[in-house]
PDB file of N, CA, C and O in Angstrom:
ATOM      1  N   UNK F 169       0.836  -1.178   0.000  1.00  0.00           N
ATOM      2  CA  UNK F 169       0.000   0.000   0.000  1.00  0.00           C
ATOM      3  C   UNK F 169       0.886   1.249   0.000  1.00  0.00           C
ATOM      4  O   UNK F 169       2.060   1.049   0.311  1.00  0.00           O
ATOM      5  N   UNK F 170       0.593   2.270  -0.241  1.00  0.00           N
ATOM      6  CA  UNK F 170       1.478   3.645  -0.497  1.00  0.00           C
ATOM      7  C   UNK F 170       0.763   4.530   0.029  1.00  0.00           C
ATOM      8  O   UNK F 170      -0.426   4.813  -0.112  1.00  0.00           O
ATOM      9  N   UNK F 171       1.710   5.022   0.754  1.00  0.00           N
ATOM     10  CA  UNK F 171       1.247   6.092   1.789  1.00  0.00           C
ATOM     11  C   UNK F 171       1.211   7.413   0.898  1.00  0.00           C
ATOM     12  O   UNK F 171       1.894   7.458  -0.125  1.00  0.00           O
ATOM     13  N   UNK F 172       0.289   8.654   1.347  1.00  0.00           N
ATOM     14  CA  UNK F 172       0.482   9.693   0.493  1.00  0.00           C
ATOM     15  C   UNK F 172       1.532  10.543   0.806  1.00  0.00           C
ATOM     16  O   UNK F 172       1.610  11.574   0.139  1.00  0.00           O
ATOM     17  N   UNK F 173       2.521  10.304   1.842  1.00  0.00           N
ATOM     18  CA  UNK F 173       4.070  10.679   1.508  1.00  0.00           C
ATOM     19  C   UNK F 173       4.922  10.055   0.963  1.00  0.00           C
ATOM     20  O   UNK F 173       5.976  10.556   0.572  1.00  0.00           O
ATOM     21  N   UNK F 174       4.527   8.540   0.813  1.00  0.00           N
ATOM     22  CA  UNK F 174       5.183   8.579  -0.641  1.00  0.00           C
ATOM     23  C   UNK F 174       4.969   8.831  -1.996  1.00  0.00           C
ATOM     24  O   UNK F 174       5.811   9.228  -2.801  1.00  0.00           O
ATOM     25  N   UNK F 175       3.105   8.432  -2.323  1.00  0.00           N
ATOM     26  CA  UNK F 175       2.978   9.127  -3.513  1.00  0.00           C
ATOM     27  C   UNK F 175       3.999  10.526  -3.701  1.00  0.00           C
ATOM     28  O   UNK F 175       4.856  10.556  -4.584  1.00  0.00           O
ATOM     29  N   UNK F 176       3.793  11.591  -2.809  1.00  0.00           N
ATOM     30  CA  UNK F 176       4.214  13.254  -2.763  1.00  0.00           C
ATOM     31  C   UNK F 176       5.867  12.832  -2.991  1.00  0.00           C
ATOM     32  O   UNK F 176       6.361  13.500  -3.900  1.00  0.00           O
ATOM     33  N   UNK F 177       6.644  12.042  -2.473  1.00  0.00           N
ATOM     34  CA  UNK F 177       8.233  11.516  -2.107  1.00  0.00           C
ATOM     35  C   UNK F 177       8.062  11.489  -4.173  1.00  0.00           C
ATOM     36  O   UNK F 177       8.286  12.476  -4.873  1.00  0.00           O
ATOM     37  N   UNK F 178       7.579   9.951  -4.766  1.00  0.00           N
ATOM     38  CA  UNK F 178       7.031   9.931  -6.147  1.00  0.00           C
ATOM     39  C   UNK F 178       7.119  10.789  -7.087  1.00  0.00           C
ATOM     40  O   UNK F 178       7.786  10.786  -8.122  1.00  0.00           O
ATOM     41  N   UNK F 179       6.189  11.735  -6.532  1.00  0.00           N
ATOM     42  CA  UNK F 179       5.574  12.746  -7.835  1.00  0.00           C
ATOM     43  C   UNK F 179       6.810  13.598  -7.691  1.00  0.00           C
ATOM     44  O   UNK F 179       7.202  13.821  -8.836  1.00  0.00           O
ATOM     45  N   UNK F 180       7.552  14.138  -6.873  1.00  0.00           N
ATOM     46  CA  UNK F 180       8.509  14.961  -6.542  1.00  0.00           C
ATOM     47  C   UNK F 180       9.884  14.099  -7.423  1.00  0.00           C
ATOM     48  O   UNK F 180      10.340  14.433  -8.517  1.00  0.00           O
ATOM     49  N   UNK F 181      10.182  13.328  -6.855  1.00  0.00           N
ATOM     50  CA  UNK F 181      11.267  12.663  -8.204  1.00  0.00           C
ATOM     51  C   UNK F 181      11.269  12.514  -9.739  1.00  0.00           C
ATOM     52  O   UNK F 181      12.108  12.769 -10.603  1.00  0.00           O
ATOM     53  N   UNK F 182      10.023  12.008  -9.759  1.00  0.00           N
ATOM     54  CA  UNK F 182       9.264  12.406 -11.283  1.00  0.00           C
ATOM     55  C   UNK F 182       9.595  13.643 -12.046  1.00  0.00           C
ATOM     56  O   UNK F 182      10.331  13.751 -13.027  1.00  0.00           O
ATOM     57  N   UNK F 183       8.837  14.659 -11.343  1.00  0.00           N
ATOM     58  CA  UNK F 183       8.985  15.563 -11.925  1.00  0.00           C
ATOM     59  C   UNK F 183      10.985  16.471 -11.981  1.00  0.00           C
ATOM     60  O   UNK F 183      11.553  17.247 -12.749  1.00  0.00           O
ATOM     61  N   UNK F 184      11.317  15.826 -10.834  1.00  0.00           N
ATOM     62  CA  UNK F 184      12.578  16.424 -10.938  1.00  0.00           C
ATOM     63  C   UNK F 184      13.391  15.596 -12.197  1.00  0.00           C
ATOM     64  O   UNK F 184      14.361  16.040 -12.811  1.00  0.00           O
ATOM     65  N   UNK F 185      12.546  13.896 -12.474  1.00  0.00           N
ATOM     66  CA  UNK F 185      13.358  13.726 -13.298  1.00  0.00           C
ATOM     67  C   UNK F 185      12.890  14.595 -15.039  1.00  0.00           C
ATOM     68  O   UNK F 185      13.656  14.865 -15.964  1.00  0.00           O
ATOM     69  N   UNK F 186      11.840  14.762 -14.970  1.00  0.00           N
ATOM     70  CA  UNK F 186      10.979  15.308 -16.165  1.00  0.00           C
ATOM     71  C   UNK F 186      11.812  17.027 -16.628  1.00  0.00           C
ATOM     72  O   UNK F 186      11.903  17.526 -17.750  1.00  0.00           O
ATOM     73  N   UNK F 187      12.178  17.436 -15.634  1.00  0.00           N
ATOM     74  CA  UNK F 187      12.949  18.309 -15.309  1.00  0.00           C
ATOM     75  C   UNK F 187      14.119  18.572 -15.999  1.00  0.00           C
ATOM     76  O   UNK F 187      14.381  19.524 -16.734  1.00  0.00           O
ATOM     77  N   UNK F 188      14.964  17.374 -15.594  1.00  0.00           N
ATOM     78  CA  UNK F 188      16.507  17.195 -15.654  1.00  0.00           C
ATOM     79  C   UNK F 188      15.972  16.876 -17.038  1.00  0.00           C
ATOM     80  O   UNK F 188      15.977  17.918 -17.694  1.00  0.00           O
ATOM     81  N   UNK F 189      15.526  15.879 -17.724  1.00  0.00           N
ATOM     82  CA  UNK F 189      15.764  15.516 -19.015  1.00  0.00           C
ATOM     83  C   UNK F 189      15.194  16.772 -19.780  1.00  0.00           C
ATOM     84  O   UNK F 189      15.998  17.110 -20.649  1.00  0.00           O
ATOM     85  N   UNK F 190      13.700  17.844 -19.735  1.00  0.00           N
ATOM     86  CA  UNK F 190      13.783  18.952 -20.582  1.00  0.00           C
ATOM     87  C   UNK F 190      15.302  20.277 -20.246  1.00  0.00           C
ATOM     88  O   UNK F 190      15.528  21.204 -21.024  1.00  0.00           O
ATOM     89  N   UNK F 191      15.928  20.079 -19.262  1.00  0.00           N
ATOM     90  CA  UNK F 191      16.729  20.736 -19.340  1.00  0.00           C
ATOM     91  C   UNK F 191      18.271  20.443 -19.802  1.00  0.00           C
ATOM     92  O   UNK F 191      19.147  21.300 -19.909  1.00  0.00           O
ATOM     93  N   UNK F 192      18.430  18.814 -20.092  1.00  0.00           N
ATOM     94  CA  UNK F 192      19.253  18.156 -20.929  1.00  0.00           C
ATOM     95  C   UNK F 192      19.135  18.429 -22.856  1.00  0.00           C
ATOM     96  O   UNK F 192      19.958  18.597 -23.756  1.00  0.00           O
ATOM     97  N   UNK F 193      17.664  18.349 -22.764  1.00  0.00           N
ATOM     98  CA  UNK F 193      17.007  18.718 -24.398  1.00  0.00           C
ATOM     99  C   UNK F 193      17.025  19.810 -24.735  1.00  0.00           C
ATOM    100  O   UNK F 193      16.598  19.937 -25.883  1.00  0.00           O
ATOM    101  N   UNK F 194      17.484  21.175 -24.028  1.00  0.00           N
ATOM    102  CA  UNK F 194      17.339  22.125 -24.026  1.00  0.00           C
ATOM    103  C   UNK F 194      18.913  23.162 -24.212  1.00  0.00           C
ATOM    104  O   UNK F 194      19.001  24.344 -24.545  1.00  0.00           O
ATOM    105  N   UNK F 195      20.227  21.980 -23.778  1.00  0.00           N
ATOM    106  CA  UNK F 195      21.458  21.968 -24.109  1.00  0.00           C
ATOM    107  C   UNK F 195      21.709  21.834 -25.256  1.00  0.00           C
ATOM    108  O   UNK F 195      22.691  22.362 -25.778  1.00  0.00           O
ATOM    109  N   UNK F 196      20.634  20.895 -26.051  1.00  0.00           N
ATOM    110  CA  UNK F 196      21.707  20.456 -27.420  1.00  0.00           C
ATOM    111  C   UNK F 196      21.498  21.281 -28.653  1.00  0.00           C
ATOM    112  O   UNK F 196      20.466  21.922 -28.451  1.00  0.00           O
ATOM    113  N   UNK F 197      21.957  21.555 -29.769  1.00  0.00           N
ATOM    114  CA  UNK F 197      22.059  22.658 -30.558  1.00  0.00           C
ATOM    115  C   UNK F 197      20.972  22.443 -31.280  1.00  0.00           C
ATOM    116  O   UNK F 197      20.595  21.427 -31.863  1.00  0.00           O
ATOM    117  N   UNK F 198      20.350  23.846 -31.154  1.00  0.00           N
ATOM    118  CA  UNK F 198      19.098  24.477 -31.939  1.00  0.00           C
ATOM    119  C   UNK F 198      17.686  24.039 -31.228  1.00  0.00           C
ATOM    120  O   UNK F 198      16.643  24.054 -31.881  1.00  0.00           O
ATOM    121  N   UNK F 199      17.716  23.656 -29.874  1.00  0.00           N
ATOM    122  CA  UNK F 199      16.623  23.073 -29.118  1.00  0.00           C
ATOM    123  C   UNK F 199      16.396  23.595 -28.447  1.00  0.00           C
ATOM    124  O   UNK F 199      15.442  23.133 -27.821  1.00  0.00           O
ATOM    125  N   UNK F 200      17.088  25.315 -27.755  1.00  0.00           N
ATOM    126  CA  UNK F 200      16.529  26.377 -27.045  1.00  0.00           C
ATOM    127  C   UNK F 200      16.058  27.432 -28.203  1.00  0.00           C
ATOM    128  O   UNK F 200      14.928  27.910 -28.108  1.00  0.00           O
ATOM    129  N   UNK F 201      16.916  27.809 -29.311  1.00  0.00           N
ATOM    130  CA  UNK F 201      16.305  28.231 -30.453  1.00  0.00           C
ATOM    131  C   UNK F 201      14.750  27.707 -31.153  1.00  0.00           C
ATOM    132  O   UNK F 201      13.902  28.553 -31.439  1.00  0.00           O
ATOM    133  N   UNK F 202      14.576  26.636 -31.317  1.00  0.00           N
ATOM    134  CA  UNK F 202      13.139  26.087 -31.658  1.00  0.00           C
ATOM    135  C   UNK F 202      12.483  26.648 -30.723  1.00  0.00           C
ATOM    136  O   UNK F 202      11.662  27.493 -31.077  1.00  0.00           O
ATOM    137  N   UNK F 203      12.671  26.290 -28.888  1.00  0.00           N
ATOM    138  CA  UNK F 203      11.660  26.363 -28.259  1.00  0.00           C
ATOM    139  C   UNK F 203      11.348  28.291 -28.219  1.00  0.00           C
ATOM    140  O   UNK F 203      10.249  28.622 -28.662  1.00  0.00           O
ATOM    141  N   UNK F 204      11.963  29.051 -27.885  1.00  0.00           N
ATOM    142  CA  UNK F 204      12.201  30.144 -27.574  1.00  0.00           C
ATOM    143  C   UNK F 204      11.363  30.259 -29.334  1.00  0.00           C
ATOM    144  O   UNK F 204      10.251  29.892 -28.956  1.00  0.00           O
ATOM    145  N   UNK F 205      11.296  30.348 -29.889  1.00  0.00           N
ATOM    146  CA  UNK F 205      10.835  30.392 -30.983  1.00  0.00           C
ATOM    147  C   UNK F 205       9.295  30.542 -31.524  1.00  0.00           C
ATOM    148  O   UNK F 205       8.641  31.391 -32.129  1.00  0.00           O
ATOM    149  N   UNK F 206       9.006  28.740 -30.750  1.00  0.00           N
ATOM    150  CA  UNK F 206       7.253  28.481 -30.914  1.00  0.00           C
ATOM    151  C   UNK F 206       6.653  29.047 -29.362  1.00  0.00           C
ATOM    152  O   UNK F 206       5.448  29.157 -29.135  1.00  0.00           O
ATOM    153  N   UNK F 207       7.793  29.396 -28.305  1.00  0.00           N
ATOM    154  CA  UNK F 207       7.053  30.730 -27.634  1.00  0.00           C
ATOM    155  C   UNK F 207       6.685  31.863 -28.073  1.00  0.00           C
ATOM    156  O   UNK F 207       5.552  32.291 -27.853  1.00  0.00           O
ATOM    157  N   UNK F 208       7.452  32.428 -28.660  1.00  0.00           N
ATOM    158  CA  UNK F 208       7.193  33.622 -29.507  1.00  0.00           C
ATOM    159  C   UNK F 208       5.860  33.605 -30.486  1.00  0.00           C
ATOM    160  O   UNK F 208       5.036  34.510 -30.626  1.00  0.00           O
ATOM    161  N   UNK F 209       5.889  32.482 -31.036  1.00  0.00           N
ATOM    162  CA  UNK F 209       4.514  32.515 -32.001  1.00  0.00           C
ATOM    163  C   UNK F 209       3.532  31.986 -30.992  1.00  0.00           C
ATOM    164  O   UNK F 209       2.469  32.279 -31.540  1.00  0.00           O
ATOM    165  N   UNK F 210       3.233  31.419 -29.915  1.00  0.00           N
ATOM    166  CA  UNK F 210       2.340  31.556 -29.611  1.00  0.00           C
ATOM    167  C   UNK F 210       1.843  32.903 -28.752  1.00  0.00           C
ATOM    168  O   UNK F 210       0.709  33.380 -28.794  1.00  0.00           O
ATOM    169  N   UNK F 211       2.896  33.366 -28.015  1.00  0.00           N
ATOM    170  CA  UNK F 211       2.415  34.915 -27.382  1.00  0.00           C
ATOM    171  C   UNK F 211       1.661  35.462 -28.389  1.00  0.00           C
ATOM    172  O   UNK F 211       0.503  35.812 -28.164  1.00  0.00           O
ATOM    173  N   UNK F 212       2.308  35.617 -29.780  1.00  0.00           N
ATOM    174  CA  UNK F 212       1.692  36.299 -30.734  1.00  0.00           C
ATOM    175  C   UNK F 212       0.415  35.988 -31.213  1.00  0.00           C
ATOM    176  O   UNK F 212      -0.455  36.757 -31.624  1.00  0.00           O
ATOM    177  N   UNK F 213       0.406  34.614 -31.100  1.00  0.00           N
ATOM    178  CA  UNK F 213      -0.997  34.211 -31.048  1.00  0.00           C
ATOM    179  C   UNK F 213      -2.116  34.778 -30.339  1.00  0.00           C
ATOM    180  O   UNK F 213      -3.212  35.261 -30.624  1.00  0.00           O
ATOM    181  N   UNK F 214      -1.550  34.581 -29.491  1.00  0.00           N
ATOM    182  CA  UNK F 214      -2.246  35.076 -27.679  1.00  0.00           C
ATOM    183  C   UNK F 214      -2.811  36.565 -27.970  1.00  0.00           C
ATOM    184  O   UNK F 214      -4.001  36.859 -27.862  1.00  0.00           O
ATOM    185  N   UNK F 215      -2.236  37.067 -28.186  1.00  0.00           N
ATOM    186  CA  UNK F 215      -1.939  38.750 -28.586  1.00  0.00           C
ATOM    187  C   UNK F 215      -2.694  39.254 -29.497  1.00  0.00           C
ATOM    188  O   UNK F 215      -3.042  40.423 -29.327  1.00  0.00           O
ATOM    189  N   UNK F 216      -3.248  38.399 -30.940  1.00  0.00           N
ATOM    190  CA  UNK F 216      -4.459  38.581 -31.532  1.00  0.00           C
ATOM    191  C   UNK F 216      -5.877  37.762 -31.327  1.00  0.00           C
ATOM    192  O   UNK F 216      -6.703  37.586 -32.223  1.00  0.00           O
ATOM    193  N   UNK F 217      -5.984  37.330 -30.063  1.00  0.00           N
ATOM    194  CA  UNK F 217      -6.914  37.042 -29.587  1.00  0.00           C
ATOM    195  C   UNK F 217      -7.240  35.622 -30.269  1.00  0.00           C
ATOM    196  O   UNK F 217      -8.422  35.387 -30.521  1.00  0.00           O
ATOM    197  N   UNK F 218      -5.986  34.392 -30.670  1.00  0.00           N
ATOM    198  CA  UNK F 218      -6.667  33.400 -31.212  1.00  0.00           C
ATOM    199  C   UNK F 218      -6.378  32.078 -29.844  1.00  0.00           C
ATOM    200  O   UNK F 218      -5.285  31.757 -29.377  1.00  0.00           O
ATOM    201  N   UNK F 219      -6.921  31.858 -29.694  1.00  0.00           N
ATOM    202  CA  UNK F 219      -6.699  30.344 -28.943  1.00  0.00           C
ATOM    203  C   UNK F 219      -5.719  29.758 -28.976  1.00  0.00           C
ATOM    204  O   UNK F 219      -5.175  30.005 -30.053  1.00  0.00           O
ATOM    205  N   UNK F 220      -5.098  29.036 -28.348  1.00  0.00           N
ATOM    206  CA  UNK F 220      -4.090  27.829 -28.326  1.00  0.00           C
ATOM    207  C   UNK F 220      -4.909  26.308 -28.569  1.00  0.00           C
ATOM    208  O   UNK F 220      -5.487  25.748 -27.637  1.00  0.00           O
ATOM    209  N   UNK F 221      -4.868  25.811 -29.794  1.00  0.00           N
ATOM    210  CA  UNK F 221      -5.556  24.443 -30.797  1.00  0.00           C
ATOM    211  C   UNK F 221      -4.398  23.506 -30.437  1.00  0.00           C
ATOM    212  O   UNK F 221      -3.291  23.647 -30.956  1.00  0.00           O
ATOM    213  N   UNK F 222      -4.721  22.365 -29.372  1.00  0.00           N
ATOM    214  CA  UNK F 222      -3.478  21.648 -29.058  1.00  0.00           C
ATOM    215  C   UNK F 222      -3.209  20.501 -30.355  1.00  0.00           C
ATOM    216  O   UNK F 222      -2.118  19.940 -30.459  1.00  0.00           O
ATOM    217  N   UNK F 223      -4.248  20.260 -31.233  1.00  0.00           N
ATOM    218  CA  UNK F 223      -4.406  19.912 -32.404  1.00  0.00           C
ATOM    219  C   UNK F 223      -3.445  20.054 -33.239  1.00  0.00           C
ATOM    220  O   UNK F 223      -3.109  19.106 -33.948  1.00  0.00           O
ATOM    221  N   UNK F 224      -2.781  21.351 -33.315  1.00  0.00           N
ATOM    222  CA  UNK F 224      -2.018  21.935 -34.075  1.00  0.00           C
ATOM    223  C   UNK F 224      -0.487  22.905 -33.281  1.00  0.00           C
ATOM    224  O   UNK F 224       0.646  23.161 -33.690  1.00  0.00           O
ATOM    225  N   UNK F 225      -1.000  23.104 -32.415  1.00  0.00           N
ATOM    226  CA  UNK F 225      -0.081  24.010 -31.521  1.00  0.00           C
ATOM    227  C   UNK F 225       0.511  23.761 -30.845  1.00  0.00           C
ATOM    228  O   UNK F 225       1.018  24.678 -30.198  1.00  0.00           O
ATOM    229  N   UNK F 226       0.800  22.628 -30.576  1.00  0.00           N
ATOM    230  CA  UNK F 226       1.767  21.353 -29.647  1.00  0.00           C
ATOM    231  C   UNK F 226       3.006  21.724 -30.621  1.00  0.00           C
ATOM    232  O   UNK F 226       3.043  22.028 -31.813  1.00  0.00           O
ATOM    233  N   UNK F 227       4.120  21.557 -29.513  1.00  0.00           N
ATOM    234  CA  UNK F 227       5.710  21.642 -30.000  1.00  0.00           C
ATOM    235  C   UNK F 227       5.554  20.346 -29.443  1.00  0.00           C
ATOM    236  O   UNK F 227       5.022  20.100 -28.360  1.00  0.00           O
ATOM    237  N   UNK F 228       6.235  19.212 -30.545  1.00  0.00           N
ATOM    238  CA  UNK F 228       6.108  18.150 -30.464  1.00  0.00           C
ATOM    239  C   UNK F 228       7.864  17.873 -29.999  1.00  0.00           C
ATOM    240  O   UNK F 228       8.786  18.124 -30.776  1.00  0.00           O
ATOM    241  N   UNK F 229       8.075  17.283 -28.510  1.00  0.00           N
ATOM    242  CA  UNK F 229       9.749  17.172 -28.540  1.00  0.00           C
ATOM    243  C   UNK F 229       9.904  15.462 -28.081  1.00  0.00           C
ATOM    244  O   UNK F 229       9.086  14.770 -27.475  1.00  0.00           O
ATOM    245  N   UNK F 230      10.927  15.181 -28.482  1.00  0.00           N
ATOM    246  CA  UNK F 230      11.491  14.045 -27.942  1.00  0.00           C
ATOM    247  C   UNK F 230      12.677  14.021 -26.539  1.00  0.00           C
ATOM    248  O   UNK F 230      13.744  14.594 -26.759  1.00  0.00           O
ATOM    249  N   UNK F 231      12.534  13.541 -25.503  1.00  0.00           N
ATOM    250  CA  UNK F 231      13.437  13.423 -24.133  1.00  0.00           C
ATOM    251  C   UNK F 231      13.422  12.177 -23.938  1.00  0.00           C
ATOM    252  O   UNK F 231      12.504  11.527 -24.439  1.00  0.00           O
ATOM    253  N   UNK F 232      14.429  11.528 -23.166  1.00  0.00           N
ATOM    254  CA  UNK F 232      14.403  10.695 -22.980  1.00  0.00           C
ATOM    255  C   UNK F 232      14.941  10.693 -20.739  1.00  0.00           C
ATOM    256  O   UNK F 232      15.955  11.040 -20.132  1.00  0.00           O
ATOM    257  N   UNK F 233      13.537  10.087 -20.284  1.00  0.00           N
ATOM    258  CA  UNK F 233      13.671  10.302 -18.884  1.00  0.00           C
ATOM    259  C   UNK F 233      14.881   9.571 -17.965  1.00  0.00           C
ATOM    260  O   UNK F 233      14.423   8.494 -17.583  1.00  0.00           O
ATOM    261  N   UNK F 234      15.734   9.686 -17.657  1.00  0.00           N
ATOM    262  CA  UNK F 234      16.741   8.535 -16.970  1.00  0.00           C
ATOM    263  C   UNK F 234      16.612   9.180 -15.159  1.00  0.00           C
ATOM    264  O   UNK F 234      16.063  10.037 -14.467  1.00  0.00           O
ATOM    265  N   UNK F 235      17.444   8.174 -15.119  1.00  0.00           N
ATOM    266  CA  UNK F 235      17.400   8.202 -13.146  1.00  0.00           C
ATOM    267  C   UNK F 235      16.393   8.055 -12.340  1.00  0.00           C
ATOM    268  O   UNK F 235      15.377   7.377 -12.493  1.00  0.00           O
ATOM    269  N   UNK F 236      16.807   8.908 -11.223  1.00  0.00           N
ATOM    270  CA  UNK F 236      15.668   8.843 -10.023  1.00  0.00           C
ATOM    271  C   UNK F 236      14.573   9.276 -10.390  1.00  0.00           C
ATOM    272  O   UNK F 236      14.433  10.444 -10.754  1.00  0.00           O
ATOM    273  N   UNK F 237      13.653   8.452 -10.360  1.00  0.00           N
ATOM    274  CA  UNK F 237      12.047   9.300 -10.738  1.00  0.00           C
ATOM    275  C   UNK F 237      11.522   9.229 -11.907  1.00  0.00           C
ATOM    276  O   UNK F 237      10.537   9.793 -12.384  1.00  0.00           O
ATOM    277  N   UNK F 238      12.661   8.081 -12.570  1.00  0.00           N
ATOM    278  CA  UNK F 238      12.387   7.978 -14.409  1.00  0.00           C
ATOM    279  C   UNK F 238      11.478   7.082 -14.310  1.00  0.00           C
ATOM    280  O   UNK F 238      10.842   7.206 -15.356  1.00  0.00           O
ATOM    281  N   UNK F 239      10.932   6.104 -13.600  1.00  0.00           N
ATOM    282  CA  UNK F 239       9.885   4.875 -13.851  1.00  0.00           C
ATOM    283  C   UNK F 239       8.530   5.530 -13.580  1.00  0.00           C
ATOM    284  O   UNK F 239       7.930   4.950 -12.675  1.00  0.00           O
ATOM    285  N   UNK F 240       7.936   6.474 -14.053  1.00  0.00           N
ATOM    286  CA  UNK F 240       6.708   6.764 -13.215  1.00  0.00           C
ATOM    287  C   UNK F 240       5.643   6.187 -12.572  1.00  0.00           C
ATOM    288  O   UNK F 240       4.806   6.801 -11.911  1.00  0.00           O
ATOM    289  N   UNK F 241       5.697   4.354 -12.873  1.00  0.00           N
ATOM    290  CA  UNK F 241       5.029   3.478 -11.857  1.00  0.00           C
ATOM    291  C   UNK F 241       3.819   3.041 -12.979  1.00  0.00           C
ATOM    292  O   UNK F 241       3.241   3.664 -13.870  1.00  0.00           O
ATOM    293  N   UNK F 242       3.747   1.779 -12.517  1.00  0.00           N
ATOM    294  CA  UNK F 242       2.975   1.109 -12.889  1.00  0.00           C
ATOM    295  C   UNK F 242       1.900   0.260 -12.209  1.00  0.00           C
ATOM    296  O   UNK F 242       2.099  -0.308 -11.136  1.00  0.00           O
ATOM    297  N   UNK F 243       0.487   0.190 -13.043  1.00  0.00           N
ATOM    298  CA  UNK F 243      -0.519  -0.586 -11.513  1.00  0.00           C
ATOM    299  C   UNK F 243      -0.582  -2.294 -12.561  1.00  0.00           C
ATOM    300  O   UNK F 243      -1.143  -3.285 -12.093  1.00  0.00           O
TER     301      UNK F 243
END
């Protein structure tokens, strides 16, 4: 059974690992340029009053999660 300090112990590694790997993806060349980029077009979006369509408006990235907190659990 899992206590909800460990779920919280869990979700806290998780995300630190979710973390570490967008900030690994975010080192390699032209992958702060892209992102910094499709921010920009969406502010601009934002800015003429159109919606965010996750349909279409998703920055689609690839990471790959390693270490502590990389298994996010299974039932």
């Amino acid at each position: 059974m899992t206590t909800d300090a460990s779920k919280s112990s869990q979700q806290t590694s998780a995300a630190a690992a979710v973390d570490n790997a967008m900030a690994e993806w975010a080192k390699l060349p032209g992958n702060a340029t892209t992102l910094e980029s499709w921010r920009s077009r969406q502010a601009q979006r934002v800015g003429k009053g159109i919606g965010f369509d996750p349909r279409k408006d998703l920055l689609p990235l690839k990471v790959r999660v390693d270490g502590l907190g990389s298994s996010l659990g299974r039932k």
